[in-house]
PDB file of C-alpha atoms and ligand atoms in Angstrom:
ATOM      1  CA  MET A   6     -14.210  26.253  59.220  1.00 74.00           C
ATOM      2  CA  GLY A   7     -17.210  26.205  61.614  1.00 88.00           C
ATOM      3  CA  LYS A   8     -19.961  23.744  61.344  1.00 94.00           C
ATOM      4  CA  VAL A   9     -20.611  22.909  57.598  1.00 98.00           C
ATOM      5  CA  THR A  10     -24.350  22.799  56.694  1.00 98.00           C
ATOM      6  CA  ILE A  11     -26.378  22.413  53.372  1.00 98.00           C
ATOM      7  CA  SER A  12     -26.641  26.596  53.852  1.00 98.00           C
ATOM      8  CA  THR A  13     -22.787  26.691  53.371  1.00 98.00           C
ATOM      9  CA  LEU A  14     -22.672  24.914  50.602  1.00 98.00           C
ATOM     10  CA  ASP A  15     -25.725  26.571  49.202  1.00 98.00           C
ATOM     11  CA  LYS A  16     -24.075  29.814  49.520  1.00 98.00           C
ATOM     12  CA  LYS A  17     -20.704  28.824  47.787  1.00 98.00           C
ATOM     13  CA  LYS A  18     -22.355  27.419  44.742  1.00 98.00           C
ATOM     14  CA  ALA A  19     -24.167  30.865  44.840  1.00 98.00           C
ATOM     15  CA  ALA A  20     -20.671  32.241  45.101  1.00 98.00           C
ATOM     16  CA  GLY A  21     -19.008  30.261  42.727  1.00 98.00           C
ATOM     17  CA  GLU A  22     -16.768  28.824  45.222  1.00 98.00           C
ATOM     18  CA  LYS A  23     -15.844  24.913  44.963  1.00 98.00           C
ATOM     19  CA  PHE A  24     -16.162  22.623  47.855  1.00 98.00           C
ATOM     20  CA  VAL A  25     -14.229  19.252  48.542  1.00 98.00           C
ATOM     21  CA  CYS A  26     -16.104  16.133  49.612  1.00 98.00           C
ATOM     22  CA  ILE A  27     -13.549  12.749  50.368  1.00 98.00           C
ATOM     23  CA  THR A  28     -14.511   9.448  51.535  1.00 98.00           C
ATOM     24  CA  ALA A  29     -13.684   8.230  54.901  1.00 98.00           C
ATOM     25  CA  TYR A  30     -14.819   5.151  56.880  1.00 98.00           C
ATOM     26  CA  ASP A  31     -13.060   5.598  60.316  1.00 98.00           C
ATOM     27  CA  ALA A  32     -12.566   8.086  63.192  1.00 98.00           C
ATOM     28  CA  THR A  33      -8.511   9.159  62.441  1.00 98.00           C
ATOM     29  CA  PHE A  34      -8.952   9.849  58.511  1.00 98.00           C
ATOM     30  CA  ALA A  35     -12.513  11.518  59.285  1.00 98.00           C
ATOM     31  CA  ARG A  36     -10.154  13.984  61.947  1.00 98.00           C
ATOM     32  CA  VAL A  37      -7.447  14.270  59.477  1.00 98.00           C
ATOM     33  CA  ILE A  38      -9.615  14.985  56.212  1.00 98.00           C
ATOM     34  CA  SER A  39     -11.740  17.549  58.475  1.00 97.00           C
ATOM     35  CA  GLU A  40      -8.746  19.179  59.295  1.00 96.00           C
ATOM     36  CA  ALA A  41      -7.486  19.491  55.527  1.00 97.00           C
ATOM     37  CA  GLY A  42     -10.517  21.546  54.784  1.00 97.00           C
ATOM     38  CA  ALA A  43     -12.825  19.076  53.112  1.00 98.00           C
ATOM     39  CA  GLU A  44     -16.275  20.399  53.832  1.00 98.00           C
ATOM     40  CA  THR A  45     -18.076  17.262  53.393  1.00 98.00           C
ATOM     41  CA  ILE A  46     -17.030  13.956  54.235  1.00 98.00           C
ATOM     42  CA  LEU A  47     -18.863  10.636  52.453  1.00 98.00           C
ATOM     43  CA  VAL A  48     -19.142   7.208  54.419  1.00 99.00           C
ATOM     44  CA  GLY A  49     -19.127   5.647  50.897  1.00 98.00           C
ATOM     45  CA  ASP A  50     -20.478   2.185  50.262  1.00 98.00           C
ATOM     46  CA  SER A  51     -17.021   2.073  48.374  1.00 98.00           C
ATOM     47  CA  LEU A  52     -15.775   0.618  51.736  1.00 98.00           C
ATOM     48  CA  GLY A  53     -16.811  -2.732  50.125  1.00 98.00           C
ATOM     49  CA  MET A  54     -14.212  -2.376  47.559  1.00 97.00           C
ATOM     50  CA  VAL A  55     -11.241  -0.542  49.422  1.00 97.00           C
ATOM     51  CA  LEU A  56     -11.896  -2.067  53.064  1.00 98.00           C
ATOM     52  CA  GLN A  57     -13.258  -5.480  52.630  1.00 98.00           C
ATOM     53  CA  GLY A  58     -12.096  -6.148  49.140  1.00 97.00           C
ATOM     54  CA  HIS A  59     -15.256  -7.192  47.054  1.00 97.00           C
ATOM     55  CA  ASP A  60     -15.451  -6.296  43.787  1.00 96.00           C
ATOM     56  CA  SER A  61     -18.587  -4.000  43.857  1.00 97.00           C
ATOM     57  CA  THR A  62     -20.387  -2.127  46.616  1.00 98.00           C
ATOM     58  CA  ILE A  63     -23.441  -4.699  46.316  1.00 98.00           C
ATOM     59  CA  PRO A  64     -22.358  -6.969  49.381  1.00 98.00           C
ATOM     60  CA  VAL A  65     -22.645  -3.611  51.756  1.00 98.00           C
ATOM     61  CA  THR A  66     -24.951  -3.720  54.330  1.00 98.00           C
ATOM     62  CA  ILE A  67     -26.915  -1.258  56.508  1.00 98.00           C
ATOM     63  CA  GLU A  68     -25.108  -2.834  59.686  1.00 98.00           C
ATOM     64  CA  HIS A  69     -21.724  -2.248  58.064  1.00 98.00           C
ATOM     65  CA  MET A  70     -22.617   1.334  56.721  1.00 98.00           C
ATOM     66  CA  GLY A  71     -24.033   2.069  60.564  1.00 98.00           C
ATOM     67  CA  TYR A  72     -21.011   0.947  61.952  1.00 98.00           C
ATOM     68  CA  HIS A  73     -18.456   3.105  59.650  1.00 98.00           C
ATOM     69  CA  THR A  74     -20.922   6.328  59.901  1.00 98.00           C
ATOM     70  CA  GLU A  75     -20.231   6.268  63.697  1.00 98.00           C
ATOM     71  CA  CYS A  76     -16.819   6.270  63.431  1.00 98.00           C
ATOM     72  CA  VAL A  77     -16.361   8.974  61.372  1.00 98.00           C
ATOM     73  CA  SER A  78     -18.917  11.061  62.985  1.00 97.00           C
ATOM     74  CA  ARG A  79     -17.736  10.873  66.062  1.00 97.00           C
ATOM     75  CA  ALA A  80     -14.185  12.490  64.746  1.00 97.00           C
ATOM     76  CA  ALA A  81     -15.208  15.378  62.291  1.00 92.00           C
ATOM     77  CA  PRO A  82     -17.378  17.774  64.146  1.00 85.00           C
ATOM     78  CA  ASP A  83     -17.221  20.240  61.475  1.00 94.00           C
ATOM     79  CA  SER A  84     -17.634  18.605  58.046  1.00 97.00           C
ATOM     80  CA  LEU A  85     -20.949  17.581  56.902  1.00 98.00           C
ATOM     81  CA  VAL A  86     -21.380  13.928  56.966  1.00 98.00           C
ATOM     82  CA  MET A  87     -23.323  11.862  54.337  1.00 98.00           C
ATOM     83  CA  ALA A  88     -23.895   8.193  54.310  1.00 99.00           C
ATOM     84  CA  ASP A  89     -24.591   5.947  51.317  1.00 98.00           C
ATOM     85  CA  MET A  90     -27.437   3.766  51.749  1.00 98.00           C
ATOM     86  CA  PRO A  91     -26.484   0.455  50.350  1.00 98.00           C
ATOM     87  CA  PHE A  92     -27.638  -1.496  47.590  1.00 98.00           C
ATOM     88  CA  MET A  93     -31.328  -2.852  47.895  1.00 98.00           C
ATOM     89  CA  THR A  94     -31.901  -0.670  51.308  1.00 98.00           C
ATOM     90  CA  TYR A  95     -34.121   1.790  49.903  1.00 98.00           C
ATOM     91  CA  SER A  96     -36.206  -0.024  47.259  1.00 97.00           C
ATOM     92  CA  THR A  97     -39.359   1.053  48.811  1.00 98.00           C
ATOM     93  CA  PRO A  98     -39.998   4.649  50.378  1.00 98.00           C
ATOM     94  CA  GLU A  99     -40.909   2.746  53.626  1.00 98.00           C
ATOM     95  CA  GLN A 100     -37.936   0.417  53.407  1.00 98.00           C
ATOM     96  CA  ALA A 101     -35.684   3.628  52.636  1.00 98.00           C
ATOM     97  CA  MET A 102     -37.073   5.546  56.024  1.00 98.00           C
ATOM     98  CA  GLU A 103     -36.298   2.451  58.170  1.00 98.00           C
ATOM     99  CA  ASN A 104     -32.955   2.428  57.052  1.00 98.00           C
ATOM    100  CA  ALA A 105     -32.030   6.295  56.306  1.00 98.00           C
ATOM    101  CA  THR A 106     -33.432   6.350  60.125  1.00 98.00           C
ATOM    102  CA  HIS A 107     -30.220   3.909  61.082  1.00 98.00           C
ATOM    103  CA  LEU A 108     -27.751   5.980  59.674  1.00 98.00           C
ATOM    104  CA  MET A 109     -29.159   9.309  60.819  1.00 98.00           C
ATOM    105  CA  GLN A 110     -29.091   7.842  64.234  1.00 98.00           C
ATOM    106  CA  ALA A 111     -25.417   6.525  63.708  1.00 98.00           C
ATOM    107  CA  GLY A 112     -24.468  10.518  62.651  1.00 98.00           C
ATOM    108  CA  ALA A 113     -24.944  11.205  59.425  1.00 98.00           C
ATOM    109  CA  GLN A 114     -26.686  14.355  58.505  1.00 98.00           C
ATOM    110  CA  MET A 115     -27.078  13.320  54.832  1.00 98.00           C
ATOM    111  CA  VAL A 116     -28.074  10.159  53.227  1.00 99.00           C
ATOM    112  CA  LYS A 117     -27.165   9.113  49.546  1.00 99.00           C
ATOM    113  CA  MET A 118     -29.001   6.950  47.479  1.00 98.00           C
ATOM    114  CA  GLU A 119     -28.154   5.940  43.656  1.00 98.00           C
ATOM    115  CA  GLY A 120     -31.150   6.878  40.979  1.00 98.00           C
ATOM    116  CA  GLY A 121     -33.316   9.084  39.578  1.00 96.00           C
ATOM    117  CA  THR A 122     -37.059   9.510  38.476  1.00 97.00           C
ATOM    118  CA  TRP A 123     -37.744   6.147  40.134  1.00 97.00           C
ATOM    119  CA  LEU A 124     -36.638   7.964  43.444  1.00 98.00           C
ATOM    120  CA  SER A 125     -38.609  10.820  43.360  1.00 98.00           C
ATOM    121  CA  ASP A 126     -41.426   9.764  45.817  1.00 98.00           C
ATOM    122  CA  THR A 127     -38.556   8.669  48.636  1.00 98.00           C
ATOM    123  CA  ILE A 128     -36.399  11.409  48.278  1.00 98.00           C
ATOM    124  CA  SER A 129     -40.152  13.792  48.827  1.00 98.00           C
ATOM    125  CA  MET A 130     -41.189  11.365  51.894  1.00 98.00           C
ATOM    126  CA  LEU A 131     -37.450  11.410  53.646  1.00 98.00           C
ATOM    127  CA  VAL A 132     -37.001  14.866  53.135  1.00 98.00           C
ATOM    128  CA  GLU A 133     -40.612  15.995  54.548  1.00 98.00           C
ATOM    129  CA  ARG A 134     -39.430  13.834  57.308  1.00 98.00           C
ATOM    130  CA  GLY A 135     -36.162  15.448  58.381  1.00 98.00           C
ATOM    131  CA  VAL A 136     -34.080  13.793  56.383  1.00 98.00           C
ATOM    132  CA  PRO A 137     -31.576  15.390  53.853  1.00 98.00           C
ATOM    133  CA  VAL A 138     -30.644  13.508  50.447  1.00 98.00           C
ATOM    134  CA  CYS A 139     -27.889  13.475  48.172  1.00 98.00           C
ATOM    135  CA  ALA A 140     -28.760  11.665  44.944  1.00 98.00           C
ATOM    136  CA  HIS A 141     -26.309   9.989  42.521  1.00 98.00           C
ATOM    137  CA  LEU A 142     -26.631   9.676  38.787  1.00 98.00           C
ATOM    138  CA  GLY A 143     -24.531   8.855  36.325  1.00 98.00           C
ATOM    139  CA  LEU A 144     -22.209   5.791  36.973  1.00 98.00           C
ATOM    140  CA  THR A 145     -24.261   4.560  39.555  1.00 98.00           C
ATOM    141  CA  PRO A 146     -21.969   1.590  41.061  1.00 98.00           C
ATOM    142  CA  GLN A 147     -24.729  -0.364  42.498  1.00 98.00           C
ATOM    143  CA  SER A 148     -26.067  -0.846  38.974  1.00 98.00           C
ATOM    144  CA  VAL A 149     -22.633  -2.237  37.832  1.00 97.00           C
ATOM    145  CA  ASN A 150     -24.344  -5.260  36.577  1.00 97.00           C
ATOM    146  CA  ALA A 151     -27.070  -3.730  34.975  1.00 96.00           C
ATOM    147  CA  PHE A 152     -24.623  -1.401  33.259  1.00 96.00           C
ATOM    148  CA  GLY A 153     -22.329  -4.616  32.229  1.00 96.00           C
ATOM    149  CA  GLY A 154     -19.037  -2.619  33.918  1.00 95.00           C
ATOM    150  CA  PHE A 155     -17.823   0.487  35.607  1.00 95.00           C
ATOM    151  CA  LYS A 156     -18.854   2.347  32.126  1.00 95.00           C
ATOM    152  CA  VAL A 157     -18.853   6.026  31.593  1.00 97.00           C
ATOM    153  CA  GLN A 158     -22.534   7.205  31.203  1.00 97.00           C
ATOM    154  CA  GLY A 159     -24.408   9.821  29.262  1.00 97.00           C
ATOM    155  CA  ARG A 160     -22.849   9.102  25.947  1.00 96.00           C
ATOM    156  CA  THR A 161     -25.280   9.237  23.516  1.00 97.00           C
ATOM    157  CA  PRO A 162     -27.666  12.296  23.186  1.00 97.00           C
ATOM    158  CA  LYS A 163     -30.418   9.871  24.659  1.00 97.00           C
ATOM    159  CA  GLU A 164     -28.691   8.633  27.634  1.00 97.00           C
ATOM    160  CA  ALA A 165     -27.390  12.655  28.074  1.00 98.00           C
ATOM    161  CA  LYS A 166     -31.315  13.980  27.857  1.00 98.00           C
ATOM    162  CA  SER A 167     -32.653  11.225  30.573  1.00 98.00           C
ATOM    163  CA  ILE A 168     -29.785  12.015  33.041  1.00 98.00           C
ATOM    164  CA  LEU A 169     -30.624  15.527  32.859  1.00 98.00           C
ATOM    165  CA  ALA A 170     -34.252  14.763  33.332  1.00 98.00           C
ATOM    166  CA  ASP A 171     -33.390  12.936  36.400  1.00 98.00           C
ATOM    167  CA  ALA A 172     -31.613  15.599  37.857  1.00 98.00           C
ATOM    168  CA  VAL A 173     -34.268  18.071  37.343  1.00 98.00           C
ATOM    169  CA  GLU A 174     -36.770  15.709  38.964  1.00 98.00           C
ATOM    170  CA  ILE A 175     -34.957  14.792  42.079  1.00 98.00           C
ATOM    171  CA  GLN A 176     -34.075  18.628  42.571  1.00 98.00           C
ATOM    172  CA  ASP A 177     -37.517  18.977  42.253  1.00 98.00           C
ATOM    173  CA  ALA A 178     -38.513  16.281  44.727  1.00 98.00           C
ATOM    174  CA  GLY A 179     -36.524  17.864  47.453  1.00 98.00           C
ATOM    175  CA  ALA A 180     -32.746  16.405  47.165  1.00 98.00           C
ATOM    176  CA  SER A 181     -30.074  18.857  48.700  1.00 98.00           C
ATOM    177  CA  LEU A 182     -27.244  17.701  46.973  1.00 98.00           C
ATOM    178  CA  LEU A 183     -26.349  15.668  43.616  1.00 98.00           C
ATOM    179  CA  VAL A 184     -23.086  13.390  42.814  1.00 98.00           C
ATOM    180  CA  LEU A 185     -22.725  12.763  39.084  1.00 98.00           C
ATOM    181  CA  GLU A 186     -20.009   9.864  38.267  1.00 98.00           C
ATOM    182  CA  CYS A 187     -18.072   9.511  35.216  1.00 98.00           C
ATOM    183  CA  VAL A 188     -20.489  11.619  32.892  1.00 98.00           C
ATOM    184  CA  PRO A 189     -18.896  13.709  29.948  1.00 98.00           C
ATOM    185  CA  SER A 190     -17.356  17.106  31.052  1.00 97.00           C
ATOM    186  CA  ASN A 191     -19.750  19.395  29.048  1.00 97.00           C
ATOM    187  CA  LEU A 192     -23.116  17.046  30.076  1.00 98.00           C
ATOM    188  CA  ALA A 193     -22.169  17.629  33.844  1.00 98.00           C
ATOM    189  CA  SER A 194     -21.335  21.400  33.312  1.00 98.00           C
ATOM    190  CA  ASP A 195     -24.808  21.878  31.714  1.00 98.00           C
ATOM    191  CA  ILE A 196     -26.511  20.067  34.868  1.00 98.00           C
ATOM    192  CA  SER A 197     -24.431  22.107  37.380  1.00 98.00           C
ATOM    193  CA  ARG A 198     -25.378  25.378  35.713  1.00 98.00           C
ATOM    194  CA  LYS A 199     -29.221  24.002  35.104  1.00 98.00           C
ATOM    195  CA  LEU A 200     -29.775  23.113  38.842  1.00 98.00           C
ATOM    196  CA  ASP A 201     -30.148  25.377  41.807  1.00 98.00           C
ATOM    197  CA  ILE A 202     -28.587  22.482  44.151  1.00 98.00           C
ATOM    198  CA  PRO A 203     -24.935  21.830  44.559  1.00 98.00           C
ATOM    199  CA  VAL A 204     -23.329  19.014  42.099  1.00 99.00           C
ATOM    200  CA  ILE A 205     -20.550  16.876  43.468  1.00 98.00           C
ATOM    201  CA  GLY A 206     -18.406  15.299  40.198  1.00 98.00           C
ATOM    202  CA  ILE A 207     -16.220  12.293  40.225  1.00 98.00           C
ATOM    203  CA  GLY A 208     -15.286  12.045  36.619  1.00 98.00           C
ATOM    204  CA  ALA A 209     -17.243  14.602  35.879  1.00 98.00           C
ATOM    205  CA  GLY A 210     -14.948  16.990  34.517  1.00 98.00           C
ATOM    206  CA  PRO A 211     -13.987  20.699  35.982  1.00 97.00           C
ATOM    207  CA  GLY A 212     -17.659  22.440  35.663  1.00 98.00           C
ATOM    208  CA  THR A 213     -19.202  20.725  38.775  1.00 98.00           C
ATOM    209  CA  ASP A 214     -19.632  22.998  42.017  1.00 98.00           C
ATOM    210  CA  ALA A 215     -17.665  20.364  44.043  1.00 98.00           C
ATOM    211  CA  GLN A 216     -15.504  17.363  43.614  1.00 98.00           C
ATOM    212  CA  VAL A 217     -15.205  14.211  45.770  1.00 98.00           C
ATOM    213  CA  LEU A 218     -12.731  11.348  45.400  1.00 98.00           C
ATOM    214  CA  VAL A 219     -12.568   7.568  47.463  1.00 98.00           C
ATOM    215  CA  MET A 220      -9.993   8.854  49.994  1.00 98.00           C
ATOM    216  CA  HIS A 221      -7.475   5.774  49.101  1.00 98.00           C
ATOM    217  CA  ASP A 222      -7.891   6.718  45.395  1.00 98.00           C
ATOM    218  CA  LEU A 223      -6.272  10.373  45.849  1.00 98.00           C
ATOM    219  CA  LEU A 224      -3.533   8.823  48.187  1.00 98.00           C
ATOM    220  CA  GLY A 225      -2.350   6.259  45.624  1.00 97.00           C
ATOM    221  CA  LEU A 226      -3.624   3.558  47.705  1.00 97.00           C
ATOM    222  CA  SER A 227      -5.442   1.463  44.867  1.00 92.00           C
ATOM    223  CA  ASP A 228      -4.128  -0.822  42.484  1.00 86.00           C
ATOM    224  CA  HIS A 229      -6.581   0.154  39.597  1.00 79.00           C
ATOM    225  CA  THR A 230      -7.304   4.017  39.029  1.00 82.00           C
ATOM    226  CA  ALA A 231      -9.513   5.440  36.588  1.00 94.00           C
ATOM    227  CA  ARG A 232      -8.856   8.212  34.122  1.00 94.00           C
ATOM    228  CA  PHE A 233     -10.039  10.536  36.781  1.00 96.00           C
ATOM    229  CA  VAL A 234      -7.976  10.105  39.502  1.00 97.00           C
ATOM    230  CA  GLN A 235      -4.961  12.062  40.191  1.00 97.00           C
ATOM    231  CA  ASN A 236      -2.239  10.783  43.053  1.00 97.00           C
ATOM    232  CA  PHE A 237      -2.085  13.703  45.277  1.00 98.00           C
ATOM    233  CA  MET A 238       0.949  11.594  47.406  1.00 98.00           C
ATOM    234  CA  ASP A 239       3.074  12.710  44.612  1.00 97.00           C
ATOM    235  CA  GLY A 240       5.273  15.314  45.660  1.00 97.00           C
ATOM    236  CA  GLN A 241       4.389  15.116  49.618  1.00 98.00           C
ATOM    237  CA  SER A 242       5.998  13.240  52.444  1.00 98.00           C
ATOM    238  CA  THR A 243       2.631  12.940  54.734  1.00 98.00           C
ATOM    239  CA  ILE A 244      -1.088  11.808  53.944  1.00 98.00           C
ATOM    240  CA  GLN A 245      -2.325  15.210  55.456  1.00 98.00           C
ATOM    241  CA  GLY A 246      -0.198  17.017  52.890  1.00 98.00           C
ATOM    242  CA  GLY A 247      -1.715  14.701  50.142  1.00 98.00           C
ATOM    243  CA  LEU A 248      -5.173  15.405  51.269  1.00 98.00           C
ATOM    244  CA  LYS A 249      -4.267  19.163  51.715  1.00 98.00           C
ATOM    245  CA  ALA A 250      -3.164  18.908  48.209  1.00 98.00           C
ATOM    246  CA  PHE A 251      -6.381  17.682  47.103  1.00 98.00           C
ATOM    247  CA  VAL A 252      -8.827  20.318  48.630  1.00 98.00           C
ATOM    248  CA  ASP A 253      -6.462  23.046  47.622  1.00 98.00           C
ATOM    249  CA  ALA A 254      -6.177  21.810  43.991  1.00 98.00           C
ATOM    250  CA  VAL A 255     -10.467  21.579  43.753  1.00 98.00           C
ATOM    251  CA  LYS A 256     -10.741  25.044  45.445  1.00 98.00           C
ATOM    252  CA  ALA A 257      -8.111  26.781  43.039  1.00 98.00           C
ATOM    253  CA  GLY A 258      -9.638  25.018  39.772  1.00 97.00           C
ATOM    254  CA  ASP A 259      -6.307  23.044  39.352  1.00 98.00           C
ATOM    255  CA  TYR A 260      -8.240  19.416  39.572  1.00 98.00           C
ATOM    256  CA  PRO A 261      -9.977  18.091  37.526  1.00 98.00           C
ATOM    257  CA  ARG A 262      -8.400  18.864  34.049  1.00 95.00           C
ATOM    258  CA  GLU A 263      -9.024  18.011  30.842  1.00 91.00           C
ATOM    259  CA  GLU A 264      -7.120  14.674  30.895  1.00 94.00           C
ATOM    260  CA  HIS A 265      -8.962  13.587  33.876  1.00 96.00           C
ATOM    261  CA  SER A 266     -12.331  14.228  31.728  1.00 94.00           C
ATOM    262  CA  TYR A 267     -14.656  12.322  29.485  1.00 96.00           C
ATOM    263  CA  THR A 268     -16.056  13.824  26.235  1.00 90.00           C
TER     264      THR A 268
HETATM  265  O1  KIV B 318     -19.282   5.259  47.594  1.00 93.29           O
HETATM  266  C1  KIV B 318     -18.670   5.936  47.253  1.00 93.29           C
HETATM  267  O2  KIV B 318     -17.478   6.079  47.797  1.00 93.29           O
HETATM  268  C2  KIV B 318     -19.262   7.302  46.156  1.00 93.29           C
HETATM  269  C3  KIV B 318     -18.087   7.952  45.638  1.00 93.29           C
HETATM  270  C4  KIV B 318     -17.526   7.040  44.570  1.00 93.29           C
HETATM  271  C5  KIV B 318     -18.753   9.375  45.223  1.00 93.29           C
HETATM  272  O3  KIV B 318     -20.421   7.238  45.965  1.00 93.29           O
END
């Protein structure tokens, strides 16, 4: 595959070629995910739920993220490794710089933060200092308490307008990628068309430039799965086969389908 960089992903968007992101938290899974052909790996703060057994991502700390980012980045030399900035580690630009330094020094090539317009100054400051940023909009899991649960976002015209405005603003601030989680598929398609930067969807329908899933979900290991999750182990006898089936399905445009999408 060769080393994936931001320009690889920009070229894929321009060529209309879908790309893939899968979460990983350790070296072995990072290696097999990279070998399966996923261009990007996310060291997600979902580790708070799938590794640590919490019911949200809120208890995850910068030390946890640094440790898992080190494990992943040692084993995935070709994939672009992004790491989540955990809850309340980027509430001011200065705090974000200090914590992003921790993750970049642990081996991340990009940091991900949940939020829109309010993050603009932080994004600009990090990007100006050499830290690429992925923003995350829609159902931002660190705000689960403010949302009153893990709920689809952007269903009313007012909410949809606000997510679109946030997306434009974070692009203007210098973000390189955007994750859109659990939004209606027509809104996600609209945002993906309007933005120049690649948009990675999760529960956002087939119209985004790329797809991400939490590894445990796509391997059928989670006890509770959302509408947008498909078990890619069906018909496979190895984990490598399941991961490759997800990568191939996204690239061929076979996943996600209507049944995985919100309207
Ligand atoms: O933490 C995570 O795994 C994520 C993905 C669900 C996008 O943010």
